[in-house]
Short mmCIF file of N, CA, C and O in Angstrom, two decimals:
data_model
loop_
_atom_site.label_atom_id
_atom_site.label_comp_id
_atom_site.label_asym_id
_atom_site.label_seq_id
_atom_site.Cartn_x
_atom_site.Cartn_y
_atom_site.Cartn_z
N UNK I 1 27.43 -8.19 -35.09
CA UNK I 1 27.85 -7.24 -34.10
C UNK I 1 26.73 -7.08 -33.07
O UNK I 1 25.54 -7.04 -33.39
N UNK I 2 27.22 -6.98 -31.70
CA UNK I 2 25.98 -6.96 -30.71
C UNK I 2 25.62 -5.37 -30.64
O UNK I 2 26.32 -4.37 -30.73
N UNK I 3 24.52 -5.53 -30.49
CA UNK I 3 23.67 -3.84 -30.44
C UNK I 3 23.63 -3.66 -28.63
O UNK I 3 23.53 -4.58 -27.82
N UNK I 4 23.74 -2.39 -28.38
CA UNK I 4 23.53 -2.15 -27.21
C UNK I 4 21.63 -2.18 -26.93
O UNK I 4 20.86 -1.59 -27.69
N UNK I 5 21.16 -2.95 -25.71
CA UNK I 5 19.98 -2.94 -25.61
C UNK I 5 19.54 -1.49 -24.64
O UNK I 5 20.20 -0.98 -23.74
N UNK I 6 18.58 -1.19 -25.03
CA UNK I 6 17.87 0.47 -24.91
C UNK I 6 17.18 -0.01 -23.42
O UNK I 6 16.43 -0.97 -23.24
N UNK I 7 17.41 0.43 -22.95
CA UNK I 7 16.94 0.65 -21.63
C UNK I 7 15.83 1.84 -21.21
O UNK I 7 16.14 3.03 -21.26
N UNK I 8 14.37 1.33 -20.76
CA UNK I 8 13.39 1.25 -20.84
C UNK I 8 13.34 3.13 -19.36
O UNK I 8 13.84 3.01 -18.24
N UNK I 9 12.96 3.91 -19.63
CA UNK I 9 13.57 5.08 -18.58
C UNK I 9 11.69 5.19 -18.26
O UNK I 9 10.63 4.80 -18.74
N UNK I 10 12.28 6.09 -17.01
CA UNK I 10 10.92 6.93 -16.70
C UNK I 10 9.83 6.13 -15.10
O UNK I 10 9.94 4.96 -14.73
N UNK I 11 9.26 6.77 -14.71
CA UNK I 11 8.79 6.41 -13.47
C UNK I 11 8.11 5.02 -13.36
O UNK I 11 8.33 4.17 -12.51
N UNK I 12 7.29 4.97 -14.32
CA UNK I 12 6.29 3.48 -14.68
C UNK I 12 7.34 2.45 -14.99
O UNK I 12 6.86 1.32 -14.91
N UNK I 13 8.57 2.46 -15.29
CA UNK I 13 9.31 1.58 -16.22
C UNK I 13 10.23 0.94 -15.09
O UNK I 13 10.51 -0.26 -15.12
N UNK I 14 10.78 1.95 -13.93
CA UNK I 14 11.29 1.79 -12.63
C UNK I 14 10.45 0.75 -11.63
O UNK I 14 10.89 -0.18 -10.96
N UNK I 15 9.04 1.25 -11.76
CA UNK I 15 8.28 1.10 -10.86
C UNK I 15 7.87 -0.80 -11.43
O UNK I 15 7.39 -1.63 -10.65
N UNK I 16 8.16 -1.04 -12.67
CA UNK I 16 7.70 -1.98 -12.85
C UNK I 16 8.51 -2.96 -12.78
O UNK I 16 8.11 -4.07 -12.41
N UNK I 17 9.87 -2.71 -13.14
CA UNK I 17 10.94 -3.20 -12.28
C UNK I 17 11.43 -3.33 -11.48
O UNK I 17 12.49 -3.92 -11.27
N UNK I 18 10.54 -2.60 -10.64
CA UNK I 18 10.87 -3.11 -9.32
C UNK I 18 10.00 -4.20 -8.40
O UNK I 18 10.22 -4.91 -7.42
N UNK I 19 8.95 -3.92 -9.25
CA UNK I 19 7.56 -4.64 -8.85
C UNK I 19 7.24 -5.67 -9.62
O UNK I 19 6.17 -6.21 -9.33
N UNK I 20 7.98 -6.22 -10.73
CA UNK I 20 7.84 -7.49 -11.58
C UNK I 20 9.33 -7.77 -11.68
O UNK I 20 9.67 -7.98 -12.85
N UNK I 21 10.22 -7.83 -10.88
CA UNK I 21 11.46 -8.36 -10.75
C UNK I 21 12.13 -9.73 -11.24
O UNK I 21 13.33 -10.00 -11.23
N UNK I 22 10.93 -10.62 -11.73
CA UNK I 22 10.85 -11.81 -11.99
C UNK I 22 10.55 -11.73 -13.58
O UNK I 22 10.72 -12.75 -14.24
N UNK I 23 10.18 -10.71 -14.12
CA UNK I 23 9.90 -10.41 -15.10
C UNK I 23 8.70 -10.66 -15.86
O UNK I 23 8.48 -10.36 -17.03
N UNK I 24 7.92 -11.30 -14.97
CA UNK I 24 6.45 -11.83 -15.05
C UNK I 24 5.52 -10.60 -14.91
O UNK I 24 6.06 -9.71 -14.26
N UNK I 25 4.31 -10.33 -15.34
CA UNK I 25 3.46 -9.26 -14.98
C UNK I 25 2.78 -10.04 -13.49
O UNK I 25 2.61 -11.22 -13.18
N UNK I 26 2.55 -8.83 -12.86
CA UNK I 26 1.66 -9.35 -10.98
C UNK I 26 0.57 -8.45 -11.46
O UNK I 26 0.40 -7.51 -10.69
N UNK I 27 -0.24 -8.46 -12.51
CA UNK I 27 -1.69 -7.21 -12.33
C UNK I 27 -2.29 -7.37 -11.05
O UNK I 27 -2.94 -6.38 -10.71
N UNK I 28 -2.26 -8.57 -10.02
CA UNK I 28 -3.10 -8.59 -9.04
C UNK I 28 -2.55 -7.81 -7.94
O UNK I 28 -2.84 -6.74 -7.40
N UNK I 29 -1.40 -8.96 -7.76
CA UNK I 29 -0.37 -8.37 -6.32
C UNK I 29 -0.03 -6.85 -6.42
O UNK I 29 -0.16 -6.26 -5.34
N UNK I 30 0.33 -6.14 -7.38
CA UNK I 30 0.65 -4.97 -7.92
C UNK I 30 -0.43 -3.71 -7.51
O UNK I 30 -0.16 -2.67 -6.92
N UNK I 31 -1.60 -4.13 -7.97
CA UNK I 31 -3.16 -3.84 -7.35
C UNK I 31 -3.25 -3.72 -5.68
O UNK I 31 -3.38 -2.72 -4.98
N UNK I 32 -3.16 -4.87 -5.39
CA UNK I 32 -2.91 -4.73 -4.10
C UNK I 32 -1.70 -3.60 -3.37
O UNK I 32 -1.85 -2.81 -2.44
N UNK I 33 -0.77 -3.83 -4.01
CA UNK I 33 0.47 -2.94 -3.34
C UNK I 33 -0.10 -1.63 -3.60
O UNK I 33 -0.26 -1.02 -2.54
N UNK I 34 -0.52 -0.88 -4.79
CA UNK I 34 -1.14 0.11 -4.92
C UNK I 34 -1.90 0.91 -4.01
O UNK I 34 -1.76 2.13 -3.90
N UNK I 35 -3.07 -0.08 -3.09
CA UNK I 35 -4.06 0.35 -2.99
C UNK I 35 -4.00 -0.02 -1.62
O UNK I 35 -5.03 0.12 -0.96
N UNK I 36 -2.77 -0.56 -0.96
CA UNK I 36 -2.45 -0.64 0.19
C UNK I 36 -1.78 0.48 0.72
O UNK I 36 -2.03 0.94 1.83
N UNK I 37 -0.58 1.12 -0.38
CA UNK I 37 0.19 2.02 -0.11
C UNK I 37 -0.62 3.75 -0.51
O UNK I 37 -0.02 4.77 -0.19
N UNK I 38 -1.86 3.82 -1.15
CA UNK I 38 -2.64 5.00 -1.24
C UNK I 38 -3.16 4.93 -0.01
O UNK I 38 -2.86 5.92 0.65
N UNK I 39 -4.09 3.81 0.80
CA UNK I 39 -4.65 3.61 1.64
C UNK I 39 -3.75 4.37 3.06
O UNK I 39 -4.23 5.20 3.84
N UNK I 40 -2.39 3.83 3.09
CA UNK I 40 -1.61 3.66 4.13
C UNK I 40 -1.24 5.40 4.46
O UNK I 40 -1.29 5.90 5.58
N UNK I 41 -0.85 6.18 3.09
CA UNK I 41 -0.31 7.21 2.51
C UNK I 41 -1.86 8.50 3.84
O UNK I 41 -1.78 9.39 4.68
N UNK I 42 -2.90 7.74 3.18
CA UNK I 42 -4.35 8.28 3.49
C UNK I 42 -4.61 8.30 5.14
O UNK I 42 -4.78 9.31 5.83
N UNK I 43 -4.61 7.06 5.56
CA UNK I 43 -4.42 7.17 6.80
C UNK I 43 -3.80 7.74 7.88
O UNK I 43 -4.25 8.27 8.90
N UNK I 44 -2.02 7.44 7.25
CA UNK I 44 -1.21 8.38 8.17
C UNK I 44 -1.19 9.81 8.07
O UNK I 44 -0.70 10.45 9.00
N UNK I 45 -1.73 10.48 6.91
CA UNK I 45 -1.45 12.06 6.89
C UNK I 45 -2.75 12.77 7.63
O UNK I 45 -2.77 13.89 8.13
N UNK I 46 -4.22 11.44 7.54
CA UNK I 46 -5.48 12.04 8.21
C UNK I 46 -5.58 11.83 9.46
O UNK I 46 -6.47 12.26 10.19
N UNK I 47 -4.34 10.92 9.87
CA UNK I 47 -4.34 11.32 11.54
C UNK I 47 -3.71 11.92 12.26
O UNK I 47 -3.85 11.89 13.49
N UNK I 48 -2.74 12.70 11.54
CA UNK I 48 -2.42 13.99 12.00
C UNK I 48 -3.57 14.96 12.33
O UNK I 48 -3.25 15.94 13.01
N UNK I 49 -4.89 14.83 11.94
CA UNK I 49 -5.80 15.67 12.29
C UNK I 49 -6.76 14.84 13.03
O UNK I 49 -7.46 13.97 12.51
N UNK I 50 -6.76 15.23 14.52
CA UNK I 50 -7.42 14.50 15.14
C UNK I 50 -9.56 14.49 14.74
O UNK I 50 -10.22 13.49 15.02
N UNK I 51 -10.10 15.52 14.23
CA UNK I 51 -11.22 15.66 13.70
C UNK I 51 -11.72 14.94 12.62
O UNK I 51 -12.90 14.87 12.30
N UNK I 52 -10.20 14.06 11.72
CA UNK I 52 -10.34 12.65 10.95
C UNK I 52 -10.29 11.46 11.53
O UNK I 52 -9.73 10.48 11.04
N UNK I 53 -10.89 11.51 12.66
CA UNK I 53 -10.58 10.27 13.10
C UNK I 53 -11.14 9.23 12.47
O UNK I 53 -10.61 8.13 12.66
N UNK I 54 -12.26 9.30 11.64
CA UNK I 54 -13.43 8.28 11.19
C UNK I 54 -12.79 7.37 9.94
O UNK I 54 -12.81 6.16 9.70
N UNK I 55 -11.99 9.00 8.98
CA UNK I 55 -11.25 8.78 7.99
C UNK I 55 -9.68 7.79 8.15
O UNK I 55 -9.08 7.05 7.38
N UNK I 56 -9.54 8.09 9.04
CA UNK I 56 -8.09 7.50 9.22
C UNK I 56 -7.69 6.40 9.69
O UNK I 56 -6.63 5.80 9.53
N UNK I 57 -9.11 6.03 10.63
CA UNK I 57 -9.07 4.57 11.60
C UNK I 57 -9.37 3.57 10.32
O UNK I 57 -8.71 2.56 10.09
N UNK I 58 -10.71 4.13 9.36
CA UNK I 58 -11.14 3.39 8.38
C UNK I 58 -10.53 3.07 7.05
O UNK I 58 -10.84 2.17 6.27
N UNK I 59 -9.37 4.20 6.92
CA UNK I 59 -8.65 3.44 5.66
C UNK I 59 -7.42 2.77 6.57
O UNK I 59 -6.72 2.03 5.88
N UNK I 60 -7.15 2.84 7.50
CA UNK I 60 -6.15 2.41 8.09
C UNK I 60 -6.32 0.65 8.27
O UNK I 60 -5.64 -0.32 7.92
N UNK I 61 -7.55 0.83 8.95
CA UNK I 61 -8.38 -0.44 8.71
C UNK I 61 -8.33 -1.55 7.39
O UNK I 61 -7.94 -2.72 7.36
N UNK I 62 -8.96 -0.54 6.18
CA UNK I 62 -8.65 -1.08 5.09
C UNK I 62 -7.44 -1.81 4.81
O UNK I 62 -7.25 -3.00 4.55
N UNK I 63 -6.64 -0.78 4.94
CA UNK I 63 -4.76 -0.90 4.24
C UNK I 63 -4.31 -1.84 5.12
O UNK I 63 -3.35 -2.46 4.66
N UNK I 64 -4.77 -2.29 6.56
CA UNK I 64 -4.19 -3.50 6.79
C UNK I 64 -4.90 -4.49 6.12
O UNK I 64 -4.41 -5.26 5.30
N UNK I 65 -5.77 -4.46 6.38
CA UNK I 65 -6.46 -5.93 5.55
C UNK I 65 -5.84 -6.37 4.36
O UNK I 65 -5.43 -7.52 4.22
N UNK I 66 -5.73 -5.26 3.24
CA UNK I 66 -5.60 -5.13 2.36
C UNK I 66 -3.89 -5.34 1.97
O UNK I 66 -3.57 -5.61 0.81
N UNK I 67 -3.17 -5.24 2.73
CA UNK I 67 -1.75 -5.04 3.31
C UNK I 67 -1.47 -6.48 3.38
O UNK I 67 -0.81 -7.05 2.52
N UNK I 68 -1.98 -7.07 4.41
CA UNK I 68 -1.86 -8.67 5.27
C UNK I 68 -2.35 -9.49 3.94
O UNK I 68 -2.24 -10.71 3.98
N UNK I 69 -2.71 -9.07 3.13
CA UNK I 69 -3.73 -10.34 1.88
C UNK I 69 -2.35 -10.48 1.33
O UNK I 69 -1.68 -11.51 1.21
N UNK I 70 -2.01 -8.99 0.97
CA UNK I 70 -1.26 -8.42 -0.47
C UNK I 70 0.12 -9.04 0.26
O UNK I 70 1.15 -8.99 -0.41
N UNK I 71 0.18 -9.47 1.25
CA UNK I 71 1.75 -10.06 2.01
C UNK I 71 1.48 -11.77 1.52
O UNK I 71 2.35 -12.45 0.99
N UNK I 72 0.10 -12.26 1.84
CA UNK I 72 0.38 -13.75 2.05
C UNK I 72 0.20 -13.83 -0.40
O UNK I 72 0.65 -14.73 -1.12
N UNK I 73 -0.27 -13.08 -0.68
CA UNK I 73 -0.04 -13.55 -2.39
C UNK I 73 1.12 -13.22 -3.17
O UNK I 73 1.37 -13.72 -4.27
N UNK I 74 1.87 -12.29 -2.52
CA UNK I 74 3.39 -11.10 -3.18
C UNK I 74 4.03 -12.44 -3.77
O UNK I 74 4.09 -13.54 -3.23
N UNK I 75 4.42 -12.10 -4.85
CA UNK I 75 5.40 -12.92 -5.40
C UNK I 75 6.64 -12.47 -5.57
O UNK I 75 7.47 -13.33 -5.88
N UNK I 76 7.12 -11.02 -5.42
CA UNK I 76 8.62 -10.37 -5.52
C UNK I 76 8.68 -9.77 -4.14
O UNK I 76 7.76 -9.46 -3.37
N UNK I 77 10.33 -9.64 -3.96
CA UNK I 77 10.30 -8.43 -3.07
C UNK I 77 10.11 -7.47 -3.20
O UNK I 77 9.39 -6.95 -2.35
N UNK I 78 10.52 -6.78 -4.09
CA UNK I 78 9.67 -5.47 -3.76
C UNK I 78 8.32 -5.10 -3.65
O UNK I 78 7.99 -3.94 -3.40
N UNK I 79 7.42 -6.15 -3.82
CA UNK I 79 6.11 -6.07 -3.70
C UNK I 79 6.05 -6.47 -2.16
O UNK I 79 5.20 -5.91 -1.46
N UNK I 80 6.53 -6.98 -1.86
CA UNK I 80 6.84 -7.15 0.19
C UNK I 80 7.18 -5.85 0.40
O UNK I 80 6.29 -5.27 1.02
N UNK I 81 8.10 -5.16 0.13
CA UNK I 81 8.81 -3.96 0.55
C UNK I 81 7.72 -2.76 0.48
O UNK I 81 7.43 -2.13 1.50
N UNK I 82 7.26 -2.54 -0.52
CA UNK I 82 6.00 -1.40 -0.27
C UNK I 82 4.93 -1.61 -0.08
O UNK I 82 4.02 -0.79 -0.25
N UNK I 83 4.74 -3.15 0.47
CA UNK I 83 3.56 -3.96 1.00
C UNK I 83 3.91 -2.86 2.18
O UNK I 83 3.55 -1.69 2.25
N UNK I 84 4.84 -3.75 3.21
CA UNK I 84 5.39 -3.30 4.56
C UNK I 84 5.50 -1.85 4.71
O UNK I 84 5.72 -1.46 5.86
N UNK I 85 5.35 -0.75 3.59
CA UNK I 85 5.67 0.49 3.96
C UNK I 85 3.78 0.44 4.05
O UNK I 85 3.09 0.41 5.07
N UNK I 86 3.54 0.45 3.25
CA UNK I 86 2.02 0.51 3.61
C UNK I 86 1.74 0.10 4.41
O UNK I 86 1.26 1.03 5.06
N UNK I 87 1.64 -1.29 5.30
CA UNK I 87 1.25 -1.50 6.14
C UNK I 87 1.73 -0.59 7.32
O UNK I 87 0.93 0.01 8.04
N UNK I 88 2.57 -0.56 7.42
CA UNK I 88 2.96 0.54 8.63
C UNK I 88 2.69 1.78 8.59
O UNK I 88 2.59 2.36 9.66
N UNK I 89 2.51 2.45 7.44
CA UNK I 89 1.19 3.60 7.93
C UNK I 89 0.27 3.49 8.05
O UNK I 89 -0.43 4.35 8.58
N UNK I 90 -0.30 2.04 7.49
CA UNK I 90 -1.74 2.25 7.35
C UNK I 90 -2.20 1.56 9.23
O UNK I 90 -3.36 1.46 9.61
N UNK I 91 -1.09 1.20 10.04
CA UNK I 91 -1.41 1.09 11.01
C UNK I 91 -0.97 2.09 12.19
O UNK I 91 -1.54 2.21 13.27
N UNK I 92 0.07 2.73 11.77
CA UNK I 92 0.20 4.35 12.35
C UNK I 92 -1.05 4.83 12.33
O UNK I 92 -1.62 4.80 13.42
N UNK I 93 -1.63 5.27 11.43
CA UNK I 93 -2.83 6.00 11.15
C UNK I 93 -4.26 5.17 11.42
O UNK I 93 -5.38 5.60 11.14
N UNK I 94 -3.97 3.95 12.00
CA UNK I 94 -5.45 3.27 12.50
C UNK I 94 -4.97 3.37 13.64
O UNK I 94 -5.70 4.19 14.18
N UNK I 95 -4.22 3.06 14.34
CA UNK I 95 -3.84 3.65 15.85
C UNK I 95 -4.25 4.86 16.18
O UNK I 95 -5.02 4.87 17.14
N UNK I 96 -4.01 5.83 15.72
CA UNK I 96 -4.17 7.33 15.48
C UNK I 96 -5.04 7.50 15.81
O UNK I 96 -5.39 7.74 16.97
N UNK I 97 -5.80 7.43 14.67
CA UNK I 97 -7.99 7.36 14.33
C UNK I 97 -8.33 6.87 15.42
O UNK I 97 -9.05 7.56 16.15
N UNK I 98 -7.88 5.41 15.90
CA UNK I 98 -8.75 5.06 16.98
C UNK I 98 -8.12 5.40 18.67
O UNK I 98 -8.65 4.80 19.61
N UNK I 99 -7.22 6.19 18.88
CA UNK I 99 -7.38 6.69 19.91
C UNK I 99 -7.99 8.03 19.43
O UNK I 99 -8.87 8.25 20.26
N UNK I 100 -8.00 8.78 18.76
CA UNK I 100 -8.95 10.26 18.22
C UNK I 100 -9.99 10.08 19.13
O UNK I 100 -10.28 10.70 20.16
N UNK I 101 -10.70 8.79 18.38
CA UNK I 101 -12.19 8.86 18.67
C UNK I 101 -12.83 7.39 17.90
O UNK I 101 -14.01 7.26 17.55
N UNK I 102 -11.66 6.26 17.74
CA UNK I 102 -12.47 5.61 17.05
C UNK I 102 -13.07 5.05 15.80
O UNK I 102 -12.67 5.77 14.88
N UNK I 103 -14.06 3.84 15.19
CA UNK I 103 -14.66 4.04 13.93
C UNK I 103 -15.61 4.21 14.39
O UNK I 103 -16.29 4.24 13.37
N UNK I 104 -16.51 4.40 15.43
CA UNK I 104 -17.73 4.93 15.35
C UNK I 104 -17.77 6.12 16.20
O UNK I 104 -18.81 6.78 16.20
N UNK I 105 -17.02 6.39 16.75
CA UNK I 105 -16.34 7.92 17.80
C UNK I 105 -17.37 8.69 17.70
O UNK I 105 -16.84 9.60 17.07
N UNK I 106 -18.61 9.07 17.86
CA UNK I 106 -19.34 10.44 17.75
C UNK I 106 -20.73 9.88 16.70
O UNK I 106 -21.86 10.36 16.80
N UNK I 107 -20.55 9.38 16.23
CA UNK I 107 -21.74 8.93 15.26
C UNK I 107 -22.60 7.69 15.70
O UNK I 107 -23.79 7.68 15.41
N UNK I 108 -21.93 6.47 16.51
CA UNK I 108 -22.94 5.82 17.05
C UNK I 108 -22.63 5.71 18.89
O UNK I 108 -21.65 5.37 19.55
N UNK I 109 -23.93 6.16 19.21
CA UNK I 109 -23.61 6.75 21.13
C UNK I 109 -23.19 7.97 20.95
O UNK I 109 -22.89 8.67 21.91
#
């Protein structure tokens, strides 16, 4: 008799299915998406305050770099998909920063 298979619940379990879609583990690409989309998250909310400008140009900075890598290694889509959400704040918020004032705005000159 076939057993019904238990289905795996909860935020990490979503998140990993959505992000290992292939069913393979990505510890790298995954890393990357992470730390593109904290970055991106960081940027766009600190340039709402124009007095972050230093903060916001510079992770913004980051999260593309970090964004553009994490695009050319992604092996799933959804690791594209919250690549691209990251990247687009994290360049909202380097736009931002650097009309504010910049990465060196006030500290060098």
């Amino acid at each position: 008799m076939t057993q019904a298979a238990r289905q795996p619940r909860g935020l990490r379990s979503l998140l990993s299915g959505v992000l290992n879609s292939d069913g393979k583990p990505h510890p790298v690409e995954n890393t990357f998406v992470a730390v593109t989309v904290v970055l991106g998250a960081l940027a766009f909310i600190s340039s709402a305050f124009s007095n972050l400008h230093l903060l916001s140009s510079w992770s913004g900075l980051v999260g593309i770099l970090t964004g553009a890598w994490g695009q050319f290694i992604s092996a799933t889509t959804g690791e594209r998909f919250l690549l691209i959400i990251g990247l687009g704040a994290s360049a909202i918020g380097f736009f931002l920063g650097m009309a504010h004032g910049g990465l060196f705005g006030g500290v060098i000159g």
